[in-house]
mmCIF file with all atom_site columns, C-alpha atoms in Angstrom:
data_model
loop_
_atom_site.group_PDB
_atom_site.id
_atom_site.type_symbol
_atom_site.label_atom_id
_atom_site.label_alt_id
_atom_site.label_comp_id
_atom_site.label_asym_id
_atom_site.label_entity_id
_atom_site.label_seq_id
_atom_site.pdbx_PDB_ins_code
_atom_site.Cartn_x
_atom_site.Cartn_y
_atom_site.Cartn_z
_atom_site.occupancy
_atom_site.B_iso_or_equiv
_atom_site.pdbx_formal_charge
_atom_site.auth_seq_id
_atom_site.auth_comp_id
_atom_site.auth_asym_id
_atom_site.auth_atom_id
_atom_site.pdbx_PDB_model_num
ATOM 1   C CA . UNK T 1 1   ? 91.143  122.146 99.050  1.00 87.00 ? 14  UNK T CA 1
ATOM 2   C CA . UNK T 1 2   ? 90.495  120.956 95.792  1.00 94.00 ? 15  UNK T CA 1
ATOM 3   C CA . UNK T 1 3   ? 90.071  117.270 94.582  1.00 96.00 ? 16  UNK T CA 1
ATOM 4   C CA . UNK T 1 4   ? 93.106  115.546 93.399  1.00 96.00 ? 17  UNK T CA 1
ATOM 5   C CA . UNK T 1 5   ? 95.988  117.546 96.159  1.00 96.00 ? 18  UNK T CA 1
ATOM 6   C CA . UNK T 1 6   ? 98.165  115.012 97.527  1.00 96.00 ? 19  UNK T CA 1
ATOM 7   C CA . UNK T 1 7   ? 98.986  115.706 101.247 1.00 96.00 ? 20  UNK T CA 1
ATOM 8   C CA . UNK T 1 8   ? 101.715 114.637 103.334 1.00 96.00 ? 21  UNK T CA 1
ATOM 9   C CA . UNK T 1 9   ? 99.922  114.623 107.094 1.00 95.00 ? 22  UNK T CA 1
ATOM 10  C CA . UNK T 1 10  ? 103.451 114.228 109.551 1.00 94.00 ? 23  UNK T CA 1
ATOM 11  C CA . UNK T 1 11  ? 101.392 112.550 112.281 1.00 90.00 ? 24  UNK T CA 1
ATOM 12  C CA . UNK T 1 12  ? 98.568  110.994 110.219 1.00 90.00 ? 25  UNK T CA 1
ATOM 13  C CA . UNK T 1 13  ? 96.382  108.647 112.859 1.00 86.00 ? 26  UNK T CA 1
ATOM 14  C CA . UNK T 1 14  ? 95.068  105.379 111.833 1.00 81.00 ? 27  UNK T CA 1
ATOM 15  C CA . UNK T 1 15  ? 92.051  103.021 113.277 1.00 78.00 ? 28  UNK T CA 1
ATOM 16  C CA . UNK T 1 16  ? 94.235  101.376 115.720 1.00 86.00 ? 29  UNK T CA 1
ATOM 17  C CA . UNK T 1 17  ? 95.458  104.871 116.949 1.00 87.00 ? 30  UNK T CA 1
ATOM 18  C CA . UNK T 1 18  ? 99.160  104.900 115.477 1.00 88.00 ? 31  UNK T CA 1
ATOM 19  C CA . UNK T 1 19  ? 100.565 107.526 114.036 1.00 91.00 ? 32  UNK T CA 1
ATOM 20  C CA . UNK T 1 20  ? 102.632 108.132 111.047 1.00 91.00 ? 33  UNK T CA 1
ATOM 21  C CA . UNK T 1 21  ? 103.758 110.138 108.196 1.00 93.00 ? 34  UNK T CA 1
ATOM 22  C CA . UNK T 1 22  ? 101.295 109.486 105.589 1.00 94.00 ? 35  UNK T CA 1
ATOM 23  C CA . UNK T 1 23  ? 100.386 110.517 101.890 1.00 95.00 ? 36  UNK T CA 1
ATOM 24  C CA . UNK T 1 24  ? 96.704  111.359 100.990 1.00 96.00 ? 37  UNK T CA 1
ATOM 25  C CA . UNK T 1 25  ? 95.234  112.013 98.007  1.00 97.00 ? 38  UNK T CA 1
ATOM 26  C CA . UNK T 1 26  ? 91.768  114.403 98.907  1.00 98.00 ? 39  UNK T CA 1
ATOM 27  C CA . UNK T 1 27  ? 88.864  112.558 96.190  1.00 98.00 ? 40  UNK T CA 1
ATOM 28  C CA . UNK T 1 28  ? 86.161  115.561 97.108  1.00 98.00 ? 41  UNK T CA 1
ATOM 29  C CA . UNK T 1 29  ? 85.454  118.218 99.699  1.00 97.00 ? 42  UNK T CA 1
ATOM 30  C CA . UNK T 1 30  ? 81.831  119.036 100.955 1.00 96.00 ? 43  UNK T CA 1
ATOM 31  C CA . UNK T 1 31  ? 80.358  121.149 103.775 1.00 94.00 ? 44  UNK T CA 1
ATOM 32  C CA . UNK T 1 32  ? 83.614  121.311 105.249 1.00 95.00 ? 45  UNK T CA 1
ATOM 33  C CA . UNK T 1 33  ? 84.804  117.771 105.151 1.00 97.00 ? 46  UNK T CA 1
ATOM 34  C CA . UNK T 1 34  ? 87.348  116.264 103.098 1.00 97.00 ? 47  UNK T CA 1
ATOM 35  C CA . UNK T 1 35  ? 87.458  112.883 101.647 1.00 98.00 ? 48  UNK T CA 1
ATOM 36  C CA . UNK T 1 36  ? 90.593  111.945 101.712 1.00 97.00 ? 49  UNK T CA 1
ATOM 37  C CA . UNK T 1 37  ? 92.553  108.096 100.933 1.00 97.00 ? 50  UNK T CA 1
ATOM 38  C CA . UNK T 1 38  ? 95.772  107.279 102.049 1.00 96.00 ? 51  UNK T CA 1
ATOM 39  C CA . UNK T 1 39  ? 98.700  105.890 99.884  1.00 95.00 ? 52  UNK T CA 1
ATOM 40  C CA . UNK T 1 40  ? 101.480 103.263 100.159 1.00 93.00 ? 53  UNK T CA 1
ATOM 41  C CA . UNK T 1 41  ? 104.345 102.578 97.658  1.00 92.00 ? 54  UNK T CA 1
ATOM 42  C CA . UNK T 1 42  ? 104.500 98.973  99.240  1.00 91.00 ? 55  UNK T CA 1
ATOM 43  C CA . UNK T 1 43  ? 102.871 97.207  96.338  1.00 82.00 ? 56  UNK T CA 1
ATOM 44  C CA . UNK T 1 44  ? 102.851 93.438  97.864  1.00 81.00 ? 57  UNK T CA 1
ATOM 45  C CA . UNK T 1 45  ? 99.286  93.338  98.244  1.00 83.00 ? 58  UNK T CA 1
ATOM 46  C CA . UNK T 1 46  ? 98.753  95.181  94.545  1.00 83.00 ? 59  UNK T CA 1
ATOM 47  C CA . UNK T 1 47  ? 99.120  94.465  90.861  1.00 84.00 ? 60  UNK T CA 1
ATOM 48  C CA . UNK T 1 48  ? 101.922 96.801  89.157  1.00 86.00 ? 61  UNK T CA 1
ATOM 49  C CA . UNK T 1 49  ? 98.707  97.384  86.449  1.00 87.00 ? 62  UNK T CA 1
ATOM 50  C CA . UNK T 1 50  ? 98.196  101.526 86.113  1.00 91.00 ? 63  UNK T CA 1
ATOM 51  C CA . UNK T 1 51  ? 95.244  102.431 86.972  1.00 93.00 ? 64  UNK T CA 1
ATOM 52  C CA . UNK T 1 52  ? 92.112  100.914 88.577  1.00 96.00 ? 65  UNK T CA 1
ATOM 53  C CA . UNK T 1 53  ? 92.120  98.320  90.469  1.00 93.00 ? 66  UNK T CA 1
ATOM 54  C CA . UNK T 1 54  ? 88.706  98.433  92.411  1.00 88.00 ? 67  UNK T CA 1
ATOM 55  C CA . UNK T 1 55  ? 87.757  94.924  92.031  1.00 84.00 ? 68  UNK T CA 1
ATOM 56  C CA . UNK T 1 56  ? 91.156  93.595  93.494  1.00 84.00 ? 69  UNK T CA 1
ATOM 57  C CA . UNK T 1 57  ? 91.064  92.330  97.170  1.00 88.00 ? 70  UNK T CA 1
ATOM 58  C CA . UNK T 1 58  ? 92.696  95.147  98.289  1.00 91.00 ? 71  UNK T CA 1
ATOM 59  C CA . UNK T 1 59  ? 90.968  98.111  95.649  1.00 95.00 ? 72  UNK T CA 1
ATOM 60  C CA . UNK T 1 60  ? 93.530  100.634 94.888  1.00 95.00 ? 73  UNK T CA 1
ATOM 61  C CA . UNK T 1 61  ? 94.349  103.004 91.819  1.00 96.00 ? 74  UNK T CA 1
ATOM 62  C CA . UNK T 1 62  ? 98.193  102.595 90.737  1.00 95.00 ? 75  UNK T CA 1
ATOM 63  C CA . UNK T 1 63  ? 100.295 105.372 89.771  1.00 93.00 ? 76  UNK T CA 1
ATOM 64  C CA . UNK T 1 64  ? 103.455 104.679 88.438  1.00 92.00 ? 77  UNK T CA 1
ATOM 65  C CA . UNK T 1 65  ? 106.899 106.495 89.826  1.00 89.00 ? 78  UNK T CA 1
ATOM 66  C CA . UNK T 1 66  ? 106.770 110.209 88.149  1.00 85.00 ? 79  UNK T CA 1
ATOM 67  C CA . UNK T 1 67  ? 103.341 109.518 86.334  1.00 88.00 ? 80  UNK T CA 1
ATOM 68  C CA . UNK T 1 68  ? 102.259 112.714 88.680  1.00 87.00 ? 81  UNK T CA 1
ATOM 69  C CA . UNK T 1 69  ? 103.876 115.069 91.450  1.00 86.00 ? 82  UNK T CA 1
ATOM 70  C CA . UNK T 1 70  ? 104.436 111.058 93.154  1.00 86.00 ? 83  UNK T CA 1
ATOM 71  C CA . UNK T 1 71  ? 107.895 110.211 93.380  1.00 86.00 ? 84  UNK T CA 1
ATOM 72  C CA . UNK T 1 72  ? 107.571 106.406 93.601  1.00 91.00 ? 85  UNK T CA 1
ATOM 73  C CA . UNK T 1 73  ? 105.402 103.938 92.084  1.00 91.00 ? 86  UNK T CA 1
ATOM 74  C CA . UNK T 1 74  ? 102.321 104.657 94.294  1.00 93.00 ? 87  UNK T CA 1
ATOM 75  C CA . UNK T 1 75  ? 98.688  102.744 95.173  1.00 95.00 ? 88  UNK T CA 1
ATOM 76  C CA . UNK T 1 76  ? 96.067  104.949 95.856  1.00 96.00 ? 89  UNK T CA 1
ATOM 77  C CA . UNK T 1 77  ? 94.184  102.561 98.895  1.00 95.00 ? 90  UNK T CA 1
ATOM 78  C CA . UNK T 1 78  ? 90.095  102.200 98.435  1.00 96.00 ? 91  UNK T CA 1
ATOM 79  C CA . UNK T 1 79  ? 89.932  100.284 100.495 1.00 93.00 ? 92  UNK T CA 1
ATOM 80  C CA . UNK T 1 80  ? 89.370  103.050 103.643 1.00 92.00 ? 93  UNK T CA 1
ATOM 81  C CA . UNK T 1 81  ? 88.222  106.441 103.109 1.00 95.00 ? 94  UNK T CA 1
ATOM 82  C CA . UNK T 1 82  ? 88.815  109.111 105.747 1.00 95.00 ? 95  UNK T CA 1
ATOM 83  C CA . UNK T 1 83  ? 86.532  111.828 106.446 1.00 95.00 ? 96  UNK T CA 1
ATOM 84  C CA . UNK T 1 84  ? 88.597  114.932 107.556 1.00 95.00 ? 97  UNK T CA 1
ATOM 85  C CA . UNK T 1 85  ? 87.299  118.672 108.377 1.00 96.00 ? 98  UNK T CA 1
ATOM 86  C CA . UNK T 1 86  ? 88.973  120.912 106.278 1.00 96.00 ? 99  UNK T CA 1
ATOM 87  C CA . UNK T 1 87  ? 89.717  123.536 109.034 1.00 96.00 ? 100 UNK T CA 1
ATOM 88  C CA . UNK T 1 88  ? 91.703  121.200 111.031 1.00 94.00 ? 101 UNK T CA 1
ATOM 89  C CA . UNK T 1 89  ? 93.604  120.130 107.590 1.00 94.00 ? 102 UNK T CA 1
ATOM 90  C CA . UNK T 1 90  ? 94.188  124.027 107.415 1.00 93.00 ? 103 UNK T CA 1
ATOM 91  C CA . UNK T 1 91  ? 95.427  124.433 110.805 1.00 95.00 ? 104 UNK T CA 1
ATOM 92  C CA . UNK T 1 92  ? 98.043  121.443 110.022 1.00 94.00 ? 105 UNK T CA 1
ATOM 93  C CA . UNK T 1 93  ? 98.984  123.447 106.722 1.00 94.00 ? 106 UNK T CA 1
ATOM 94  C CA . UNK T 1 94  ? 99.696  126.166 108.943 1.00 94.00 ? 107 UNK T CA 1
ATOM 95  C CA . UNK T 1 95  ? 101.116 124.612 111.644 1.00 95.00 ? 108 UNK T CA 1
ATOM 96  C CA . UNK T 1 96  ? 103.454 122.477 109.246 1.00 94.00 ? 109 UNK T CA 1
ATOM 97  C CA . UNK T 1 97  ? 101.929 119.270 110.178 1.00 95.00 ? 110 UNK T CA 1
ATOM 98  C CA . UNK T 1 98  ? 100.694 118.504 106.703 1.00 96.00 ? 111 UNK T CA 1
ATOM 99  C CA . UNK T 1 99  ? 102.435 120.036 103.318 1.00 95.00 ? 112 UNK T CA 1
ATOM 100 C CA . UNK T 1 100 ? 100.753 120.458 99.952  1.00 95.00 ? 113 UNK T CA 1
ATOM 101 C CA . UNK T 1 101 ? 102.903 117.918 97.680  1.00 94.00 ? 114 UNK T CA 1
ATOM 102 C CA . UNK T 1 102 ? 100.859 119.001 94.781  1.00 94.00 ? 115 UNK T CA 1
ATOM 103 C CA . UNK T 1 103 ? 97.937  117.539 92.277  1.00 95.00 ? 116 UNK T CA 1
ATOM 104 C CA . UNK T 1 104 ? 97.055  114.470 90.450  1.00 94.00 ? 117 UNK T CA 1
ATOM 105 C CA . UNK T 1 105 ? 95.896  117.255 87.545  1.00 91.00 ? 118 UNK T CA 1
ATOM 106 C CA . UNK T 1 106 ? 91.972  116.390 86.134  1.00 93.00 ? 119 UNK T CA 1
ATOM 107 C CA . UNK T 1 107 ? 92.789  113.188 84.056  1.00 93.00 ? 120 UNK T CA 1
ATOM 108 C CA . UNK T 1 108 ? 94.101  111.447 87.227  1.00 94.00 ? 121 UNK T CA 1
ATOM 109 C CA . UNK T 1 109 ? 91.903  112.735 89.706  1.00 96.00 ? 122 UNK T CA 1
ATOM 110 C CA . UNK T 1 110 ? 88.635  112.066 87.389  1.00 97.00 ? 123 UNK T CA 1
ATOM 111 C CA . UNK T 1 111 ? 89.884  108.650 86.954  1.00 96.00 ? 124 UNK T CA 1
ATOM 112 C CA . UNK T 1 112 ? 90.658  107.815 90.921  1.00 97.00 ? 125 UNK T CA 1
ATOM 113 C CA . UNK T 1 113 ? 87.009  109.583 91.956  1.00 98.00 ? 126 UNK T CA 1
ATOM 114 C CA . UNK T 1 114 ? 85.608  107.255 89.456  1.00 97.00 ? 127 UNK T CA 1
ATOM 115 C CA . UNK T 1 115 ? 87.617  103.981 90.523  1.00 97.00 ? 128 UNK T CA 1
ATOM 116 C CA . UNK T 1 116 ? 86.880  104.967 94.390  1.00 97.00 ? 129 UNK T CA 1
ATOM 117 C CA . UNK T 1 117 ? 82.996  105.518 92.996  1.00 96.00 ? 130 UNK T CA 1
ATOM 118 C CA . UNK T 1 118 ? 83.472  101.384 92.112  1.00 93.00 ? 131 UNK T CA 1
ATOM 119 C CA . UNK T 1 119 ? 84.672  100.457 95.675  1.00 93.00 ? 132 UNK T CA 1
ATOM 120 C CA . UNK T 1 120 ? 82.350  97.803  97.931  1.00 90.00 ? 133 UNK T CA 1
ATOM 121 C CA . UNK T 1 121 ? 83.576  100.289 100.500 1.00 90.00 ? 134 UNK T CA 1
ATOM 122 C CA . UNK T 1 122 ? 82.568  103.379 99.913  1.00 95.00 ? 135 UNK T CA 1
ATOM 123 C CA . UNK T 1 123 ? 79.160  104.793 101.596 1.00 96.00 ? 136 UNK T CA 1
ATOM 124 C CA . UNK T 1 124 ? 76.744  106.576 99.438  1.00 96.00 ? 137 UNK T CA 1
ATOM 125 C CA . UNK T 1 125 ? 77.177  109.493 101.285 1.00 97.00 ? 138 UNK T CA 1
ATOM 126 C CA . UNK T 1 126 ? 81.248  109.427 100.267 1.00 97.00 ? 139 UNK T CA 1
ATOM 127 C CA . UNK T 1 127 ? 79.992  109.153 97.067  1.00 97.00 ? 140 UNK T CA 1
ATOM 128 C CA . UNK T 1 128 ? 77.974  112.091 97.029  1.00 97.00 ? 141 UNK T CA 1
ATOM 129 C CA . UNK T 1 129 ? 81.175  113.888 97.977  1.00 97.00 ? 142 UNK T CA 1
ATOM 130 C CA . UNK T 1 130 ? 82.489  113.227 95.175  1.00 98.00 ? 143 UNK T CA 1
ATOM 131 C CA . UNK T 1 131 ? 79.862  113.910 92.840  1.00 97.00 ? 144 UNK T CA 1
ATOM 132 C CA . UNK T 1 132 ? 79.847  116.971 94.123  1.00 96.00 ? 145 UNK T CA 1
ATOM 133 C CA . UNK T 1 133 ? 83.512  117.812 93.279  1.00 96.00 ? 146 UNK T CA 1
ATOM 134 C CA . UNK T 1 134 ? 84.086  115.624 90.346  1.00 95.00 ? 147 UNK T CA 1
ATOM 135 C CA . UNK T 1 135 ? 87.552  116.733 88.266  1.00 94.00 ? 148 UNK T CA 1
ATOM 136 C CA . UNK T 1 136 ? 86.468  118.110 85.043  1.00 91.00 ? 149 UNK T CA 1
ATOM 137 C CA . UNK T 1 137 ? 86.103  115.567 81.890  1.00 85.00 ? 150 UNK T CA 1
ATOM 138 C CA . UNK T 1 138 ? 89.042  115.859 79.372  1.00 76.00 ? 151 UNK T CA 1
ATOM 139 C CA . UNK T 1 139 ? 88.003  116.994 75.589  1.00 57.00 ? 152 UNK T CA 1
#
């Protein structure tokens, strides 16, 4: 699973142990676990400014409606970063639990690792996750 898919997870769990369907965009994969952060097209909380947004309250990278394989005008949240394992991801692909909605494509991925890289929340070992599957740079 490469950097940049965007998931749909049908019974995504949260902190507080409620579940719901949820989009995810994976920022890096590494020995088996995915970094993964979740989306929301409710933008009270967020600026309607494209891109970064990592010193904001609430971080987030905004993608407007149809910029990418996102059908609404979509926030990226860095504010939480889930650590999946990739074989249970694949076992929801197969089970039809969680879809494939398709990439961000390099420029956009690149840009959210990088943003995500500027959170306060982000661990140095979530970092090194994405170092390690950083989108290729744009000529």
């Amino acid at each position: 699973m490469q950097a940049g898919t965007v998931l749909l997870h049908k019974s995504f769990m949260f902190a507080d142990g409620a579940t719901k369907d949820k989009y995810l965009v994976v920022l890096g994969k590494a020995q088996g676990t995915v970094l993964a952060a979740k989306t929301t097209s409710k933008g009270h909380r967020y600026r309607n400014d494209f891109g970064c947004q990592s010193a904001n309250q609430y971080p987030a990278f905004f993608l407007p409606a149809k910029s990418c394989c996102l059908p609404l005008n979509t926030w990226i949240c860095l504010g939480d970063f889930y650590e999946l394992k990739e074989d249970a991801l694949i076992g929801g692909i197969t089970s039809g639990n969680v879809f494939r909605v398709g990439l961000l494509g390099d420029t956009f991925t690149r840009d959210v690792q990088f943003c995500a890289k500027g959170c306060d929340d982000i661990s140095s070992h979530q970092e090194s996750i994405i170092d390690s599957s950083l989108a290729p740079a744009q000529n």
